Amino acid sequence: MIVAGVYSFNRGREVIEAGYPSELRETLKVIQSVDSAPHRTKLSKEITMPGRALYDPKSLNQAFRTEFALNGWSRKRVRCEYPTEYYTDAYQPARQTAGAFREIDFVKNRVGVEVQFGKYAFMVYNVCAKMTIFHNLDVIDVGIEIVPIKDFANDMSTGVSYFEQFVWDLSQRGVSNIDIPVLILGVMGDIPAAKVLTE
């Protein structure tokens, strides 16, 4: 795979290049190591593209997990203790929520990485909530979010969000004082033969 788009949220690129160059190099190496072609295994049942071969996000995610693990990155999970003091007197829960947790895909040397080939809400949550939470829990200082660019997302199921949409929204939202530096990387898989022939 290749990096086809780069967006620096809250000076993410500058901070990561200056303070975490090894982790950035490893992340770029991981992206380059993932061959998207074997993951185009999902046959569409959608009305708009019946029978079309699509990329399988779960399979792609597993490929990223394998490559990051080979480079010493690990998943970080924290247990959630949900507060109960905010319930009204009208509601008494039958039991306490057990086993709740939050996790970040990959962490190494205070850099957190999320790979997101899913719905738009998850991209926003990762950068605008989850990474801030893990920073507040003293796990990470900076983040890297890996997402598909639109051309790549077009070869996935309907509803998968993409780099261009995400960047537009983040640039319109602006930066809050609680946001941490995050580098957004838009990735692209194998280039279809039709596109190669026209270039």
mmCIF file of C-alpha atoms in Angstrom:
data_model
loop_
_atom_site.group_PDB
_atom_site.id
_atom_site.type_symbol
_atom_site.label_atom_id
_atom_site.label_comp_id
_atom_site.label_asym_id
_atom_site.label_seq_id
_atom_site.Cartn_x
_atom_site.Cartn_y
_atom_site.Cartn_z
ATOM 1 C CA MET A 1 0.000 0.000 0.000
ATOM 2 C CA ILE A 2 1.029 3.614 -0.404
ATOM 3 C CA VAL A 3 0.476 6.846 1.506
ATOM 4 C CA ALA A 4 -1.619 8.941 -0.859
ATOM 5 C CA GLY A 5 -2.576 11.785 1.484
ATOM 6 C CA VAL A 6 -1.093 13.506 4.543
ATOM 7 C CA TYR A 7 -2.873 15.911 6.899
ATOM 8 C CA SER A 8 -1.333 17.456 9.982
ATOM 9 C CA PHE A 9 -3.952 17.961 12.710
ATOM 10 C CA ASN A 10 -2.800 20.229 15.540
ATOM 11 C CA ARG A 11 0.761 20.159 14.142
ATOM 12 C CA GLY A 12 0.774 16.364 14.178
ATOM 13 C CA ARG A 13 3.209 15.986 11.297
ATOM 14 C CA GLU A 14 5.671 18.513 12.652
ATOM 15 C CA VAL A 15 5.607 17.134 16.214
ATOM 16 C CA ILE A 16 5.905 13.485 15.131
ATOM 17 C CA GLU A 17 8.668 14.132 12.583
ATOM 18 C CA ALA A 18 10.672 16.071 15.196
ATOM 19 C CA GLY A 19 10.062 13.932 18.278
ATOM 20 C CA TYR A 20 9.159 10.435 17.041
ATOM 21 C CA PRO A 21 10.991 9.870 13.733
ATOM 22 C CA SER A 22 11.622 6.139 14.382
ATOM 23 C CA GLU A 23 7.960 5.452 15.100
ATOM 24 C CA LEU A 24 6.938 7.385 11.993
ATOM 25 C CA ARG A 25 9.405 5.421 9.844
ATOM 26 C CA GLU A 26 8.063 2.145 11.244
ATOM 27 C CA THR A 27 4.466 3.203 10.566
ATOM 28 C CA LEU A 28 5.316 4.089 6.965
ATOM 29 C CA LYS A 29 7.156 0.766 6.633
ATOM 30 C CA VAL A 30 4.089 -1.100 7.914
ATOM 31 C CA ILE A 31 1.836 0.643 5.383
ATOM 32 C CA GLN A 32 4.232 -0.230 2.570
ATOM 33 C CA SER A 33 4.438 -3.857 3.786
ATOM 34 C CA VAL A 34 0.675 -4.452 3.549
ATOM 35 C CA ASP A 35 -0.294 -5.794 0.133
ATOM 36 C CA SER A 36 -3.960 -4.956 -0.364
ATOM 37 C CA ALA A 37 -4.546 -7.326 -3.307
ATOM 38 C CA PRO A 38 -5.066 -10.533 -1.249
ATOM 39 C CA HIS A 39 -7.719 -8.722 0.810
ATOM 40 C CA ARG A 40 -10.058 -8.052 -2.109
ATOM 41 C CA THR A 41 -12.147 -11.072 -1.175
ATOM 42 C CA LYS A 42 -15.560 -9.702 -0.234
ATOM 43 C CA LEU A 43 -18.286 -10.215 -2.836
ATOM 44 C CA SER A 44 -20.785 -7.383 -2.660
ATOM 45 C CA LYS A 45 -24.439 -8.136 -2.015
ATOM 46 C CA GLU A 46 -25.353 -4.466 -2.202
ATOM 47 C CA ILE A 47 -27.930 -3.345 -4.768
ATOM 48 C CA THR A 48 -25.609 -0.690 -6.181
ATOM 49 C CA MET A 49 -22.729 -3.109 -6.871
ATOM 50 C CA PRO A 50 -23.895 -6.739 -6.849
ATOM 51 C CA GLY A 51 -21.171 -9.360 -7.216
ATOM 52 C CA ARG A 52 -18.356 -6.822 -7.252
ATOM 53 C CA ALA A 53 -15.119 -7.858 -5.516
ATOM 54 C CA LEU A 54 -14.454 -5.483 -2.622
ATOM 55 C CA TYR A 55 -11.696 -5.103 -0.057
ATOM 56 C CA ASP A 56 -12.467 -6.766 3.268
ATOM 57 C CA PRO A 57 -11.774 -4.234 6.070
ATOM 58 C CA LYS A 58 -11.449 -6.978 8.711
ATOM 59 C CA SER A 59 -8.849 -8.774 6.639
ATOM 60 C CA LEU A 60 -6.948 -5.515 6.010
ATOM 61 C CA ASN A 61 -7.020 -4.735 9.725
ATOM 62 C CA GLN A 62 -5.562 -8.168 10.496
ATOM 63 C CA ALA A 63 -2.734 -7.532 8.030
ATOM 64 C CA PHE A 64 -1.933 -4.262 9.803
ATOM 65 C CA ARG A 65 -2.056 -6.007 13.207
ATOM 66 C CA THR A 66 0.456 -8.585 11.989
ATOM 67 C CA GLU A 67 2.859 -6.004 10.567
ATOM 68 C CA PHE A 68 2.700 -3.664 13.575
ATOM 69 C CA ALA A 69 3.263 -6.606 15.953
ATOM 70 C CA LEU A 70 6.358 -7.619 13.986
ATOM 71 C CA ASN A 71 7.714 -4.127 14.693
ATOM 72 C CA GLY A 72 7.043 -4.280 18.439
ATOM 73 C CA TRP A 73 3.813 -2.297 18.592
ATOM 74 C CA SER A 74 1.074 -3.548 20.908
ATOM 75 C CA ARG A 75 -2.587 -2.942 21.594
ATOM 76 C CA LYS A 76 -3.374 -1.015 24.761
ATOM 77 C CA ARG A 77 -6.598 -1.654 26.646
ATOM 78 C CA VAL A 78 -7.875 0.181 29.716
ATOM 79 C CA ARG A 79 -10.757 -0.911 31.915
ATOM 80 C CA CYS A 80 -13.701 1.461 32.277
ATOM 81 C CA GLU A 81 -15.288 1.990 35.676
ATOM 82 C CA TYR A 82 -18.573 3.594 34.712
ATOM 83 C CA PRO A 83 -20.003 6.019 37.287
ATOM 84 C CA THR A 84 -23.421 5.277 38.736
ATOM 85 C CA GLU A 85 -23.980 8.443 40.746
ATOM 86 C CA TYR A 86 -25.622 10.188 37.799
ATOM 87 C CA TYR A 87 -28.639 7.895 37.642
ATOM 88 C CA THR A 88 -31.906 9.368 38.833
ATOM 89 C CA ASP A 89 -33.891 7.880 41.708
ATOM 90 C CA ALA A 90 -36.346 6.577 39.106
ATOM 91 C CA TYR A 91 -33.748 4.153 37.742
ATOM 92 C CA GLN A 92 -31.780 1.506 39.555
ATOM 93 C CA PRO A 93 -29.616 -0.700 37.328
ATOM 94 C CA ALA A 94 -30.114 -4.444 37.707
ATOM 95 C CA ARG A 95 -26.343 -4.946 37.716
ATOM 96 C CA GLN A 96 -23.123 -3.075 37.184
ATOM 97 C CA THR A 97 -21.709 -3.061 33.660
ATOM 98 C CA ALA A 98 -18.839 -5.556 33.719
ATOM 99 C CA GLY A 99 -15.926 -5.950 31.377
ATOM 100 C CA ALA A 100 -16.205 -2.525 29.750
ATOM 101 C CA PHE A 101 -12.981 -1.199 28.257
ATOM 102 C CA ARG A 102 -11.444 1.180 25.742
ATOM 103 C CA GLU A 103 -8.526 0.242 23.545
ATOM 104 C CA ILE A 104 -6.197 1.801 21.056
ATOM 105 C CA ASP A 105 -4.942 -0.308 18.139
ATOM 106 C CA PHE A 106 -1.182 0.142 18.486
ATOM 107 C CA VAL A 107 1.112 1.920 20.949
ATOM 108 C CA LYS A 108 4.875 2.290 21.035
ATOM 109 C CA ASN A 109 7.012 4.901 22.814
ATOM 110 C CA ARG A 110 3.971 7.092 23.550
ATOM 111 C CA VAL A 111 2.766 7.120 19.924
ATOM 112 C CA GLY A 112 -0.746 5.781 19.392
ATOM 113 C CA VAL A 113 -1.866 4.460 16.000
ATOM 114 C CA GLU A 114 -5.412 3.720 14.870
ATOM 115 C CA VAL A 115 -6.250 1.993 11.582
ATOM 116 C CA GLN A 116 -9.797 2.810 10.499
ATOM 117 C CA PHE A 117 -11.532 1.301 7.483
ATOM 118 C CA GLY A 118 -14.996 1.773 8.947
ATOM 119 C CA LYS A 119 -17.761 4.282 9.369
ATOM 120 C CA TYR A 120 -17.097 7.998 9.577
ATOM 121 C CA ALA A 121 -18.104 8.281 13.233
ATOM 122 C CA PHE A 122 -15.227 6.009 14.253
ATOM 123 C CA MET A 123 -12.636 8.224 12.549
ATOM 124 C CA VAL A 124 -13.916 11.292 14.360
ATOM 125 C CA TYR A 125 -14.116 9.423 17.666
ATOM 126 C CA ASN A 126 -10.532 8.173 17.330
ATOM 127 C CA VAL A 127 -8.986 11.603 16.804
ATOM 128 C CA CYS A 128 -11.353 13.860 18.761
ATOM 129 C CA ALA A 129 -12.046 11.607 21.760
ATOM 130 C CA LYS A 130 -10.120 8.341 22.065
ATOM 131 C CA MET A 131 -6.638 9.765 21.493
ATOM 132 C CA THR A 132 -7.334 12.566 23.981
ATOM 133 C CA ILE A 133 -8.563 10.004 26.533
ATOM 134 C CA PHE A 134 -5.424 7.883 26.150
ATOM 135 C CA HIS A 135 -3.315 11.029 26.452
ATOM 136 C CA ASN A 136 -5.133 11.950 29.664
ATOM 137 C CA LEU A 137 -4.501 8.394 30.923
ATOM 138 C CA ASP A 138 -0.763 9.000 30.303
ATOM 139 C CA VAL A 139 -0.464 6.360 27.563
ATOM 140 C CA ILE A 140 0.273 8.472 24.451
ATOM 141 C CA ASP A 141 1.502 11.959 23.573
ATOM 142 C CA VAL A 142 0.740 11.947 19.831
ATOM 143 C CA GLY A 143 -1.372 9.957 17.400
ATOM 144 C CA ILE A 144 -1.396 8.635 13.857
ATOM 145 C CA GLU A 145 -4.688 7.811 12.142
ATOM 146 C CA ILE A 146 -4.556 5.586 9.036
ATOM 147 C CA VAL A 147 -7.630 5.850 6.795
ATOM 148 C CA PRO A 148 -8.453 5.076 3.138
ATOM 149 C CA ILE A 149 -8.542 7.794 0.529
ATOM 150 C CA LYS A 150 -11.777 8.039 -1.474
ATOM 151 C CA ASP A 151 -10.555 5.950 -4.435
ATOM 152 C CA PHE A 152 -9.699 3.119 -2.031
ATOM 153 C CA ALA A 153 -12.929 3.462 -0.014
ATOM 154 C CA ASN A 154 -14.910 3.232 -3.270
ATOM 155 C CA ASP A 155 -13.742 -0.390 -3.477
ATOM 156 C CA MET A 156 -15.132 -1.202 -0.022
ATOM 157 C CA SER A 157 -18.686 -1.572 1.250
ATOM 158 C CA THR A 158 -20.967 1.453 1.138
ATOM 159 C CA GLY A 159 -20.575 3.731 4.125
ATOM 160 C CA VAL A 160 -16.831 3.444 4.627
ATOM 161 C CA SER A 161 -15.517 6.925 5.211
ATOM 162 C CA TYR A 162 -12.403 8.390 3.651
ATOM 163 C CA PHE A 163 -9.484 10.764 4.059
ATOM 164 C CA GLU A 164 -10.855 13.682 2.025
ATOM 165 C CA GLN A 165 -14.124 13.889 3.972
ATOM 166 C CA PHE A 166 -12.334 13.498 7.297
ATOM 167 C CA VAL A 167 -9.773 16.206 6.526
ATOM 168 C CA TRP A 168 -12.460 18.670 5.406
ATOM 169 C CA ASP A 169 -14.402 18.190 8.624
ATOM 170 C CA LEU A 170 -11.345 18.457 10.856
ATOM 171 C CA SER A 171 -10.216 21.635 9.089
ATOM 172 C CA GLN A 172 -13.701 23.159 9.496
ATOM 173 C CA ARG A 173 -13.944 22.052 13.140
ATOM 174 C CA GLY A 174 -10.616 23.568 14.077
ATOM 175 C CA VAL A 175 -8.370 22.593 16.976
ATOM 176 C CA SER A 176 -9.491 22.526 20.588
ATOM 177 C CA ASN A 177 -7.207 23.059 23.568
ATOM 178 C CA ILE A 178 -7.642 19.386 24.540
ATOM 179 C CA ASP A 179 -6.676 17.967 21.120
ATOM 180 C CA ILE A 180 -3.330 16.210 20.829
ATOM 181 C CA PRO A 181 -1.117 16.342 17.703
ATOM 182 C CA VAL A 182 -2.316 13.735 15.190
ATOM 183 C CA LEU A 183 -0.957 12.844 11.771
ATOM 184 C CA ILE A 184 -3.710 11.657 9.401
ATOM 185 C CA LEU A 185 -2.434 9.321 6.664
ATOM 186 C CA GLY A 186 -4.673 8.536 3.703
ATOM 187 C CA VAL A 187 -3.740 5.193 2.173
ATOM 188 C CA MET A 188 -4.365 3.578 -1.201
ATOM 189 C CA GLY A 189 -4.233 -0.070 -2.159
ATOM 190 C CA ASP A 190 -3.253 -1.615 -5.453
ATOM 191 C CA ILE A 191 -3.923 0.636 -8.430
ATOM 192 C CA PRO A 192 -6.536 -0.791 -10.821
ATOM 193 C CA ALA A 193 -5.168 -1.703 -14.250
ATOM 194 C CA ALA A 194 -7.563 0.733 -15.955
ATOM 195 C CA LYS A 195 -6.002 3.629 -14.074
ATOM 196 C CA VAL A 196 -2.466 2.503 -14.848
ATOM 197 C CA LEU A 197 -3.258 2.339 -18.574
ATOM 198 C CA THR A 198 -4.655 5.878 -18.671
ATOM 199 C CA GLU A 199 -1.681 7.485 -16.931
#
